[in-house]
Coordinates of C-alpha atoms (C1' of nucleotides) in Angstrom, one line a residue:
Chain A
M1 CA 7.9 2.3 -42.9
V2 CA 10.5 0.8 -44.5
K3 CA 12.5 3.4 -47.3
D4 CA 13.8 1.9 -50.2
K5 CA 17.6 2.6 -50.0
P6 CA 20.7 1.4 -52.0
P7 CA 21.9 -0.9 -48.9
E8 CA 25.5 0.7 -47.3
H9 CA 28.7 -1.2 -47.4
P10 CA 28.6 -3.1 -43.8
S11 CA 31.9 -1.4 -42.0
K12 CA 34.5 -4.0 -40.9
I13 CA 36.5 -1.4 -38.5
P14 CA 35.7 -2.5 -35.2
C15 CA 33.7 0.4 -32.9
Q16 CA 35.4 2.7 -31.4
K17 CA 32.3 3.4 -28.3
A18 CA 34.0 -0.6 -27.6
R19 CA 33.8 0.9 -24.0
Y20 CA 29.9 0.7 -24.4
R21 CA 30.7 -2.9 -24.3
T22 CA 33.1 -3.5 -21.4
E23 CA 29.3 -2.4 -19.1
T24 CA 26.8 -4.3 -19.9
E25 CA 27.2 -8.3 -20.4
W26 CA 30.2 -8.3 -23.4
G27 CA 32.8 -6.6 -20.3
A28 CA 33.5 -10.3 -20.0
L29 CA 35.7 -11.2 -22.2
T30 CA 39.0 -11.7 -21.8
R31 CA 42.2 -9.6 -23.6
D32 CA 42.0 -12.9 -26.3
E33 CA 37.9 -12.6 -26.8
I34 CA 37.6 -8.7 -27.2
N35 CA 41.1 -9.3 -30.5
L36 CA 38.4 -12.2 -31.8
F37 CA 35.7 -10.2 -31.0
D38 CA 37.0 -6.9 -33.1
R39 CA 38.3 -9.2 -36.2
D40 CA 34.9 -10.5 -36.5
V41 CA 32.5 -7.3 -36.0
V42 CA 30.9 -5.9 -38.4
C43 CA 29.5 -2.8 -38.3
K44 CA 27.0 -0.6 -39.7
T45 CA 24.9 2.3 -39.0
Y46 CA 21.1 2.0 -39.8
C47 CA 18.9 5.0 -40.4
S48 CA 15.6 5.2 -39.1
G49 CA 12.7 3.3 -40.5
E50 CA 15.2 1.1 -42.1
T51 CA 15.5 -2.8 -40.3
I52 CA 17.8 -5.2 -39.1
F53 CA 16.2 -8.2 -39.6
V54 CA 12.3 -9.3 -40.7
E55 CA 10.4 -12.2 -38.6
G56 CA 11.4 -15.3 -40.3
D57 CA 14.9 -14.6 -41.8
A58 CA 17.4 -17.6 -40.2
C59 CA 19.3 -15.9 -36.9
K60 CA 22.6 -15.5 -38.7
G61 CA 24.2 -13.4 -34.7
L62 CA 24.3 -10.4 -32.4
Y63 CA 23.1 -7.5 -33.5
F64 CA 24.9 -5.1 -30.3
V65 CA 23.9 -2.3 -30.2
E66 CA 26.3 0.7 -30.2
H67 CA 24.0 3.7 -30.3
G68 CA 20.8 4.6 -30.9
L69 CA 16.4 3.6 -31.1
V70 CA 14.9 0.5 -31.7
A71 CA 11.6 -1.1 -32.0
V72 CA 11.2 -5.2 -31.7
R73 CA 8.2 -5.6 -33.4
K74 CA 5.3 -8.7 -33.9
T75 CA 3.2 -8.7 -37.2
E76 CA 0.3 -10.5 -37.1
I77 CA -1.3 -12.1 -40.6
N78 CA -3.6 -9.1 -40.6
G79 CA -1.4 -6.0 -40.3
Q80 CA -1.4 -5.3 -36.9
S81 CA 1.9 -4.7 -35.5
T82 CA 2.6 -4.4 -31.6
I83 CA 6.6 -3.4 -30.5
V84 CA 7.4 -5.8 -27.9
R85 CA 10.2 -4.1 -26.9
L86 CA 12.6 -1.4 -26.9
A87 CA 16.4 -2.1 -27.5
Y88 CA 18.5 0.8 -26.0
Q89 CA 22.2 1.9 -26.0
G90 CA 24.0 -1.5 -25.0
D91 CA 21.1 -4.2 -25.4
T92 CA 21.5 -6.9 -28.0
L93 CA 19.3 -8.1 -30.2
G94 CA 18.7 -11.3 -32.0
Y95 CA 20.5 -14.2 -29.1
R96 CA 17.1 -16.0 -27.9
P97 CA 16.4 -17.2 -32.2
L98 CA 20.4 -17.6 -31.5
L99 CA 20.1 -19.8 -28.5
A100 CA 17.6 -21.9 -30.0
K101 CA 18.8 -22.1 -33.3
E102 CA 15.6 -20.5 -34.7
N103 CA 14.6 -18.0 -37.1
H104 CA 13.4 -14.5 -36.4
R105 CA 10.6 -13.9 -34.8
A106 CA 10.0 -10.2 -34.6
T107 CA 11.8 -7.6 -37.1
A108 CA 13.8 -5.1 -35.5
E109 CA 12.4 -2.0 -36.5
V110 CA 15.4 1.5 -36.0
I111 CA 13.8 4.8 -34.6
N112 CA 16.6 6.8 -34.0
D113 CA 19.7 6.5 -36.0
T114 CA 21.4 3.7 -34.3
H115 CA 24.7 1.9 -35.4
I116 CA 24.8 -1.8 -34.6
C117 CA 27.9 -4.3 -34.1
F118 CA 26.7 -7.5 -35.3
I119 CA 29.1 -10.7 -34.7
N120 CA 27.7 -13.9 -36.7
A121 CA 26.0 -16.0 -34.5
K122 CA 29.3 -19.5 -35.3
T123 CA 31.9 -16.5 -33.4
M124 CA 29.6 -16.1 -30.6
R125 CA 28.3 -19.8 -29.4
H126 CA 32.5 -19.5 -29.7
F127 CA 32.1 -17.4 -27.1
L128 CA 29.9 -18.2 -24.8
R129 CA 31.3 -22.5 -24.9
S130 CA 34.6 -21.4 -24.1
N131 CA 33.9 -17.8 -21.9
P132 CA 31.4 -19.1 -19.1
K133 CA 31.2 -15.1 -17.4
L134 CA 29.8 -13.7 -20.3
G135 CA 26.3 -16.1 -20.3
M136 CA 25.8 -16.3 -17.1
R137 CA 26.1 -12.1 -18.2
F138 CA 23.1 -13.0 -20.6
L139 CA 21.6 -14.8 -18.6
E140 CA 21.3 -12.4 -16.1
H141 CA 20.4 -9.8 -18.9
T142 CA 17.5 -12.0 -20.2
A143 CA 16.1 -12.7 -16.5
L144 CA 15.9 -9.0 -16.8
A145 CA 14.2 -8.3 -19.9
L146 CA 11.6 -11.0 -18.8
G147 CA 10.8 -9.2 -15.4
Q148 CA 10.1 -6.3 -18.1
A149 CA 8.4 -8.0 -20.3
E150 CA 5.7 -8.8 -17.4
E151 CA 5.5 -5.9 -15.8
R152 CA 4.7 -4.8 -19.3
M153 CA 2.1 -7.6 -20.0
F154 CA 1.0 -6.6 -16.9
Q155 CA 0.3 -3.3 -17.5
I156 CA -1.8 -4.2 -21.1
A157 CA -4.0 -6.0 -19.5
A158 CA -4.9 -3.8 -16.8
L159 CA -4.5 -0.3 -17.2
S160 CA -6.4 2.5 -19.4
V161 CA -4.6 3.7 -22.2
R162 CA -4.4 7.1 -20.2
T163 CA -1.9 4.6 -17.5
R164 CA -1.0 3.0 -19.9
I165 CA 1.1 6.5 -22.2
I166 CA 1.8 7.4 -18.9
H167 CA 3.9 4.5 -17.5
L168 CA 5.1 5.0 -21.4
V169 CA 6.4 8.2 -20.2
V170 CA 8.3 7.5 -17.0
L171 CA 9.7 4.4 -19.1
L172 CA 11.5 7.0 -21.4
R173 CA 12.3 9.1 -18.9
D174 CA 14.7 7.2 -18.1
H175 CA 17.5 7.4 -21.7
Y176 CA 14.8 10.4 -22.5
G177 CA 15.2 13.2 -20.2
T178 CA 16.5 15.7 -18.5
I179 CA 15.9 17.4 -15.3
T180 CA 16.0 21.4 -14.8
S181 CA 18.0 22.7 -12.0
D182 CA 14.6 24.2 -11.1
G183 CA 12.8 20.6 -11.1
T184 CA 11.1 20.4 -14.0
L185 CA 11.9 17.2 -16.0
F186 CA 11.9 17.6 -19.5
V187 CA 11.7 14.4 -22.2
D188 CA 11.9 13.8 -25.6
L189 CA 9.0 11.5 -27.0
P190 CA 11.4 9.4 -29.2
M191 CA 9.0 8.2 -31.4
S192 CA 6.0 9.0 -33.4
Q193 CA 2.6 8.7 -31.7
R194 CA 2.2 5.9 -33.9
D195 CA 5.4 3.5 -32.7
M196 CA 4.4 5.0 -28.7
A197 CA 0.4 3.2 -29.7
D198 CA 2.2 0.5 -31.0
M199 CA 3.7 0.4 -27.4
I200 CA 1.1 0.3 -25.7
G201 CA -1.9 -1.7 -28.1
A202 CA -4.1 0.8 -28.3
R203 CA -4.7 3.8 -31.5
P204 CA -2.7 6.6 -32.9
E205 CA -5.9 8.3 -31.8
S206 CA -6.6 6.8 -27.9
V207 CA -3.0 8.2 -27.9
S208 CA -3.0 11.4 -29.4
R209 CA -7.1 11.6 -27.3
A210 CA -4.8 10.5 -23.5
L211 CA -1.8 12.9 -24.0
R212 CA -4.2 15.7 -24.7
D213 CA -6.3 14.6 -21.8
I214 CA -3.2 14.0 -18.9
Q215 CA -2.5 18.0 -20.7
D216 CA -5.5 19.5 -20.0
D217 CA -5.0 17.6 -16.3
G218 CA -2.2 19.4 -15.9
L219 CA 0.3 17.0 -15.6
I220 CA 2.1 17.3 -18.3
H221 CA 3.0 19.9 -20.8
L222 CA 3.1 18.7 -24.0
S223 CA 5.4 21.6 -27.1
G224 CA 6.1 18.5 -30.5
H225 CA 8.0 15.7 -28.9
T226 CA 9.0 16.9 -26.1
V227 CA 6.8 16.0 -22.3
R228 CA 8.1 19.0 -19.5
V229 CA 6.3 17.9 -16.4
D230 CA 6.1 20.3 -13.4
R231 CA 5.1 18.5 -11.1
V232 CA 6.1 14.2 -11.4
D233 CA 5.6 13.2 -7.9
R234 CA 1.9 14.4 -9.1
L235 CA 2.4 12.1 -12.5
V236 CA 4.2 9.5 -10.8
E237 CA 1.0 9.9 -8.1
E238 CA -1.4 9.3 -10.7
L239 CA -0.1 5.1 -11.9
H240 CA 0.0 4.1 -7.6
H241 CA -4.2 4.7 -8.1
H242 CA -5.7 3.4 -11.1
Chain B
M1 CA -7.1 -17.0 -2.1
V2 CA -4.6 -18.6 0.1
K3 CA -6.4 -21.0 2.9
D4 CA -5.5 -20.7 6.2
K5 CA -3.9 -24.0 7.1
P6 CA -1.5 -25.2 9.8
P7 CA 2.5 -25.3 8.3
E8 CA 3.0 -28.6 7.2
H9 CA 6.7 -29.9 7.8
P10 CA 8.4 -29.7 4.7
S11 CA 10.4 -33.5 3.5
K12 CA 13.8 -32.9 3.8
I13 CA 13.4 -36.7 1.5
P14 CA 15.6 -36.2 -1.9
C15 CA 12.3 -36.1 -5.1
Q16 CA 11.8 -39.9 -6.6
K17 CA 10.7 -37.9 -9.3
A18 CA 14.2 -36.3 -10.4
R19 CA 13.9 -38.6 -13.7
Y20 CA 12.0 -35.2 -14.5
R21 CA 15.3 -33.3 -13.7
T22 CA 17.3 -34.7 -16.3
E23 CA 15.1 -33.7 -19.3
T24 CA 15.5 -29.9 -17.9
E25 CA 18.3 -27.4 -17.0
W26 CA 19.1 -29.6 -14.2
G27 CA 20.0 -32.8 -16.6
A28 CA 23.7 -30.2 -17.0
L29 CA 24.3 -31.9 -13.6
T30 CA 27.0 -34.0 -13.2
R31 CA 27.3 -36.7 -10.8
D32 CA 29.1 -34.9 -8.0
E33 CA 26.6 -32.2 -8.5
I34 CA 23.5 -33.7 -8.2
N35 CA 24.3 -35.9 -3.6
L36 CA 25.0 -32.1 -3.4
F37 CA 21.4 -31.0 -4.6
D38 CA 20.4 -34.5 -2.7
R39 CA 21.3 -33.5 0.3
D40 CA 20.3 -29.5 0.3
V41 CA 17.2 -30.0 -2.2
V42 CA 13.9 -29.6 0.4
C43 CA 10.2 -31.2 -1.1
K44 CA 7.5 -30.5 -0.2
T45 CA 3.6 -31.0 -1.7
Y46 CA 1.1 -27.6 -1.6
C47 CA -2.1 -27.9 -2.3
S48 CA -4.6 -26.0 -4.7
G49 CA -5.0 -22.3 -4.0
E50 CA -1.8 -22.0 -1.0
T51 CA 0.7 -20.0 -2.7
I52 CA 4.9 -20.2 -2.7
F53 CA 6.4 -17.1 -2.0
V54 CA 4.6 -14.0 -2.8
E55 CA 5.5 -10.5 -4.5
G56 CA 7.7 -8.8 -1.6
D57 CA 9.3 -12.0 -0.2
A58 CA 13.0 -12.2 -0.3
C59 CA 14.6 -14.8 -2.5
K60 CA 15.6 -17.2 -0.6
G61 CA 16.4 -20.0 -3.2
L62 CA 14.7 -22.1 -6.8
Y63 CA 11.7 -23.7 -6.7
F64 CA 11.2 -26.4 -9.2
V65 CA 8.0 -27.8 -10.9
E66 CA 8.4 -31.7 -10.2
H67 CA 4.3 -32.1 -10.6
G68 CA 1.1 -29.7 -10.6
L69 CA 0.7 -26.4 -12.4
V70 CA 2.0 -22.8 -10.4
A71 CA 0.5 -18.9 -11.7
V72 CA 3.5 -16.7 -11.3
R73 CA 0.4 -13.1 -10.7
K74 CA 0.9 -10.1 -10.4
T75 CA -1.7 -7.7 -7.7
E76 CA -1.3 -3.7 -8.8
I77 CA -1.9 -1.4 -5.7
N78 CA -6.1 -1.4 -6.1
G79 CA -5.8 -5.1 -5.6
Q80 CA -6.5 -6.2 -9.5
S81 CA -4.0 -8.9 -10.5
T82 CA -2.9 -11.0 -14.0
I83 CA -1.3 -13.9 -14.1
V84 CA 1.6 -13.7 -16.1
R85 CA 3.2 -16.5 -16.4
L86 CA 2.7 -20.1 -15.6
A87 CA 5.1 -22.3 -14.2
Y88 CA 4.3 -26.5 -15.5
Q89 CA 6.1 -30.0 -14.8
G90 CA 9.5 -29.2 -15.1
D91 CA 10.4 -25.4 -14.6
T92 CA 11.7 -23.5 -12.0
L93 CA 10.1 -20.4 -10.5
G94 CA 12.3 -17.4 -9.1
Y95 CA 16.1 -17.0 -10.9
R96 CA 15.5 -13.5 -11.5
P97 CA 15.1 -12.1 -8.5
L98 CA 18.2 -15.2 -7.5
L99 CA 20.3 -14.1 -10.6
A100 CA 19.7 -9.8 -9.4
K101 CA 19.6 -10.4 -5.6
E102 CA 16.3 -8.7 -5.8
N103 CA 13.2 -9.4 -4.2
H104 CA 10.3 -11.5 -5.4
R105 CA 8.5 -9.6 -8.0
A106 CA 5.7 -11.7 -8.3
T107 CA 3.4 -14.3 -6.3
A108 CA 3.9 -18.3 -6.9
E109 CA 0.1 -19.8 -6.6
V110 CA -0.9 -23.6 -7.0
I111 CA -3.6 -23.8 -9.4
N112 CA -3.4 -28.0 -9.5
D113 CA -1.5 -29.7 -6.3
T114 CA 1.4 -29.5 -6.6
H115 CA 5.6 -31.5 -5.7
I116 CA 7.7 -28.2 -5.4
C117 CA 11.7 -29.0 -4.8
F118 CA 13.8 -26.3 -3.0
I119 CA 17.1 -25.4 -3.2
N120 CA 18.9 -23.0 -1.8
A121 CA 20.0 -20.5 -2.7
K122 CA 24.3 -20.6 -1.6
T123 CA 23.8 -23.9 -3.1
M124 CA 22.5 -22.7 -6.9
R125 CA 25.2 -19.6 -7.3
H126 CA 27.9 -22.8 -6.3
F127 CA 25.9 -24.9 -9.2
L128 CA 25.2 -21.9 -11.9
R129 CA 29.6 -20.6 -10.7
S130 CA 30.9 -24.4 -11.0
N131 CA 29.0 -24.9 -13.8
P132 CA 29.3 -23.5 -17.4
K133 CA 26.2 -25.6 -18.9
L134 CA 23.8 -25.4 -16.5
G135 CA 23.6 -21.9 -17.0
M136 CA 23.7 -22.0 -19.9
R137 CA 20.7 -23.9 -19.5
F138 CA 19.0 -22.2 -18.3
L139 CA 19.5 -18.9 -20.2
E140 CA 17.8 -21.1 -22.9
H141 CA 14.8 -21.7 -21.8
T142 CA 15.0 -17.8 -19.9
A143 CA 15.7 -17.0 -23.5
L144 CA 12.7 -19.5 -24.9
A145 CA 10.2 -17.7 -22.2
L146 CA 10.9 -13.9 -23.4
G147 CA 10.1 -15.4 -26.5
Q148 CA 6.7 -16.9 -25.1
A149 CA 5.9 -13.7 -22.3
E150 CA 6.4 -11.3 -26.1
E151 CA 4.4 -14.1 -28.0
R152 CA 1.2 -13.0 -25.6
M153 CA 2.2 -9.5 -25.2
F154 CA 1.1 -9.1 -28.3
Q155 CA -1.9 -10.9 -28.6
I156 CA -3.4 -9.1 -25.1
A157 CA -2.7 -5.7 -26.8
A158 CA -3.7 -6.2 -30.3
L159 CA -6.4 -9.4 -30.6
S160 CA -9.7 -9.6 -28.6
V161 CA -11.1 -11.6 -25.4
R162 CA -12.6 -13.7 -27.7
T163 CA -9.2 -15.1 -30.1
R164 CA -7.6 -14.4 -26.2
I165 CA -9.4 -17.8 -25.1
I166 CA -9.1 -19.7 -28.3
H167 CA -4.9 -19.1 -27.7
L168 CA -5.7 -20.1 -25.2
V169 CA -6.6 -23.4 -25.2
V170 CA -4.4 -23.8 -28.1
L171 CA -1.7 -23.1 -25.2
L172 CA -3.3 -25.5 -22.6
R173 CA -4.0 -28.6 -25.3
D174 CA 0.3 -29.1 -24.9
H175 CA -0.1 -30.0 -21.5
Y176 CA -3.6 -31.3 -20.7
G177 CA -5.0 -31.8 -24.2
T178 CA -5.8 -35.7 -25.2
I179 CA -7.3 -37.0 -28.6
T180 CA -8.9 -39.5 -29.1
S181 CA -8.5 -41.9 -32.5
D182 CA -11.2 -39.6 -33.9
G183 CA -9.2 -37.2 -34.4
T184 CA -11.6 -35.3 -31.9
L185 CA -9.2 -32.8 -28.9
F186 CA -9.9 -33.2 -24.9
V187 CA -8.4 -30.0 -23.5
D188 CA -9.4 -30.0 -19.9
L189 CA -9.0 -26.5 -19.1
P190 CA -7.0 -26.7 -15.0
M191 CA -7.8 -23.6 -14.5
S192 CA -11.2 -21.3 -13.4
Q193 CA -12.5 -19.0 -15.8
R194 CA -12.1 -16.4 -13.2
D195 CA -7.9 -17.3 -13.6
M196 CA -8.5 -18.0 -17.5
A197 CA -9.5 -14.8 -17.5
D198 CA -6.2 -12.9 -15.2
M199 CA -4.0 -15.1 -17.6
I200 CA -5.7 -12.5 -21.0
G201 CA -6.0 -9.8 -19.3
A202 CA -9.9 -9.3 -18.8
R203 CA -13.1 -10.4 -16.8
P204 CA -14.4 -13.5 -15.5
E205 CA -18.2 -12.7 -17.0
S206 CA -16.3 -11.5 -20.3
V207 CA -14.3 -15.3 -20.5
S208 CA -17.5 -16.8 -19.4
R209 CA -19.6 -15.1 -22.7
A210 CA -16.6 -15.8 -25.0
L211 CA -16.9 -19.0 -24.3
R212 CA -20.7 -19.9 -24.5
D213 CA -19.9 -17.3 -28.2
I214 CA -17.5 -19.7 -29.4
Q215 CA -19.3 -23.2 -28.4
D216 CA -22.1 -21.5 -29.7
D217 CA -20.5 -20.7 -33.3
G218 CA -20.0 -24.6 -32.9
L219 CA -16.4 -24.6 -32.7
I220 CA -15.6 -25.6 -29.3
H221 CA -18.0 -27.8 -26.8
L222 CA -18.7 -27.2 -23.1
S223 CA -18.8 -29.9 -20.2
G224 CA -18.1 -28.8 -17.3
H225 CA -13.9 -28.0 -17.5
T226 CA -13.4 -30.0 -20.7
V227 CA -13.6 -28.6 -24.3
R228 CA -14.1 -31.0 -27.0
V229 CA -12.7 -29.9 -30.2
D230 CA -14.1 -31.8 -32.8
R231 CA -12.5 -29.2 -35.5
V232 CA -9.4 -28.4 -34.5
D233 CA -7.8 -26.5 -37.3
R234 CA -11.1 -24.4 -37.2
L235 CA -10.3 -23.4 -34.3
V236 CA -6.5 -22.7 -35.3
E237 CA -7.8 -20.5 -37.9
E238 CA -10.0 -18.5 -36.3
L239 CA -6.5 -17.3 -35.3
H240 CA -4.9 -16.3 -38.3
H241 CA -7.6 -14.6 -39.7
H242 CA -8.6 -12.2 -35.9
Chain C
dT1 C1' 9.1 27.8 -53.5
dA2 C1' 5.3 23.7 -54.6
dC3 C1' 3.9 19.4 -54.2
dG4 C1' 2.8 14.8 -52.4
dT5 C1' 3.2 12.1 -47.7
dA6 C1' 2.8 12.0 -43.0
dT7 C1' 1.4 13.0 -38.4
dC8 C1' -1.3 14.8 -35.4
dA9 C1' -6.1 16.7 -33.9
dT10 C1' -10.6 16.3 -33.3
dG11 C1' -15.8 15.1 -34.0
dA12 C1' -19.6 11.9 -34.6
dC13 C1' -20.4 6.9 -34.2
dT14 C1' -19.5 2.3 -33.2
dT15 C1' -18.6 -1.6 -31.0
dA16 C1' -16.1 -4.7 -27.0
dT17 C1' -16.0 -5.1 -22.9
dG18 C1' -15.9 -3.6 -18.2
dT19 C1' -19.9 -3.5 -14.1
dC20 C1' -23.5 -5.0 -11.5
dA21 C1' -27.1 -7.7 -9.2
dT22 C1' -29.5 -11.6 -9.7
dC23 C1' -29.2 -16.7 -9.9
dG24 C1' -28.8 -21.1 -9.9
dA25 C1' -25.3 -25.3 -9.4
dC26 C1' -21.9 -27.2 -7.3
dC27 C1' -18.8 -28.0 -2.6
dG28 C1' -17.1 -28.4 1.7
dA29 C1' -18.1 -28.4 6.7
dA30 C1' -20.3 -27.9 10.2
Chain D
dT1 C1' -28.3 -33.0 5.7
dT2 C1' -28.2 -27.6 5.9
dC3 C1' -25.4 -22.9 6.0
dG4 C1' -22.3 -20.4 3.3
dG5 C1' -18.6 -19.4 -0.1
dT6 C1' -17.3 -20.0 -5.0
dC7 C1' -18.3 -20.2 -9.7
dG8 C1' -20.8 -20.0 -13.6
dA9 C1' -24.1 -17.9 -16.4
dT10 C1' -27.0 -14.4 -18.1
dG11 C1' -29.3 -9.4 -18.3
dA12 C1' -29.3 -4.3 -17.9
dC13 C1' -26.3 -0.9 -18.6
dA14 C1' -21.7 2.0 -19.0
dT15 C1' -18.0 3.3 -20.7
dA16 C1' -14.0 3.4 -22.5
dA17 C1' -11.9 2.8 -26.6
dG18 C1' -12.6 1.7 -31.7
dT19 C1' -13.5 3.7 -36.2
dC20 C1' -14.4 6.4 -40.0
dA21 C1' -13.7 10.6 -41.6
dT22 C1' -11.9 15.8 -41.6
dG23 C1' -8.7 19.6 -41.8
dA24 C1' -4.3 21.7 -40.3
dT25 C1' -0.1 21.8 -39.8
dA26 C1' 4.9 20.4 -40.5
dC27 C1' 8.9 17.1 -43.2
dG28 C1' 11.1 15.9 -46.6
dT29 C1' 12.2 16.1 -52.1
dA30 C1' 11.4 17.8 -55.7

DNA sequence: TACGTATCATGACTTATGTCATCGACCGAA
DNA sequence: TTCGGTCGATGACATAAGTCATGATACGTA
């Protein structure tokens, strides 16, 4: 849900955490281009529940996730919606419509408070023309995303809700998991069960029940939004059977 | 199923139908690069049922679909498998693993007899380094494919088998549909019901039943693998409701 | 604090889809 | 031709997951 808030005034101050950019596609930028980037970038912090852009919006440029978590969501006419992708720190949103010169085909919805750097389409196209490396980096990234999308498509199509939940927990482990000294894994689920349901193509009730079932089988232990996994191998093993 | 056949000797003769390449990413190649392409390209015709590469294979280069239809399929340990993408005339297979320098993560399986042009990884990387335009074209294409993958993910997650079948028929219309002078649409389904099931994440029996149901409702008329649609608008309209 | 709202859990019930089995049609190979 | 195989249609049945309804709890806000 989008909360109605007075529009915040975007900051023109270049993000301080630009170091993240060097670890991503943006690492390909030259010094001059970085200056241009910093000149044109518009940064803004979004709170949980806000939308960055909405399905159907004109694509005005690229959104770089400096920090936070964003869900890319598609909504049907009848109101059903699915989260087709998550964007983490370092990810970039909106290059498909930018390249295709189309409108946005999905809504970007902030799950956790997120800091976004926006770079307008004109400048971005300039970068892509002048710096082939940048395009190559984006190509690699997009190819990777395509692989992940195909992976998820397969999961949604063929696996039970229970198994899809386990996949999701394992997926979220990369960004939201910590391992204690005794080997216990804790995953801090960053989203509601409703969002989890939208990610795996199921209903919230089914997610609730599946989580309980998995807990009853002793594979995980839930407290609030934190999942404790004592035996990660057992959890992963189940993915190989079902 | 893969039929065991004696390995065919690939032809080194450059494809005659190179014109298709100019309408695709390959149109970005310069004259010199085209010569290099033609020097290194290896062409081969695959029959229905053959595989071009298998999940886990090392990625030796790119496969360009000169003509025909190829299914990109992922298989689980338990034997279940899903078609995650179709590759038509003009599509290119294998650039994700090429860029990521990974092994193939899916199997490319020929549905209709297909003519493939293979270009080795080394030459391909040379092209990508020397010709930025080519990379940009691939970026656009990949971004488009990502959008389509997300679209399908959404469909599989949220829609009934019946609706997914209709989506599939509408999808196949682009390549396998013809419209007669009186406005009737004929779509010649290029694949078996089993493959259709693998595309939409369902069982062949469910596909069979769904097709019959849709026919019983008068939306389509089946004869063999040909779908006749008298009122396309009605078919498309159903997509907007369910 | 108290209120309203969203979230989560859970039971009862429905339904879509998967599963298993059978049968006929078709098709290529011997 | 006849055989063996795949494909498609269909029935009977099982079951996973959706739907609807109800409370309990937690959470943010007035």
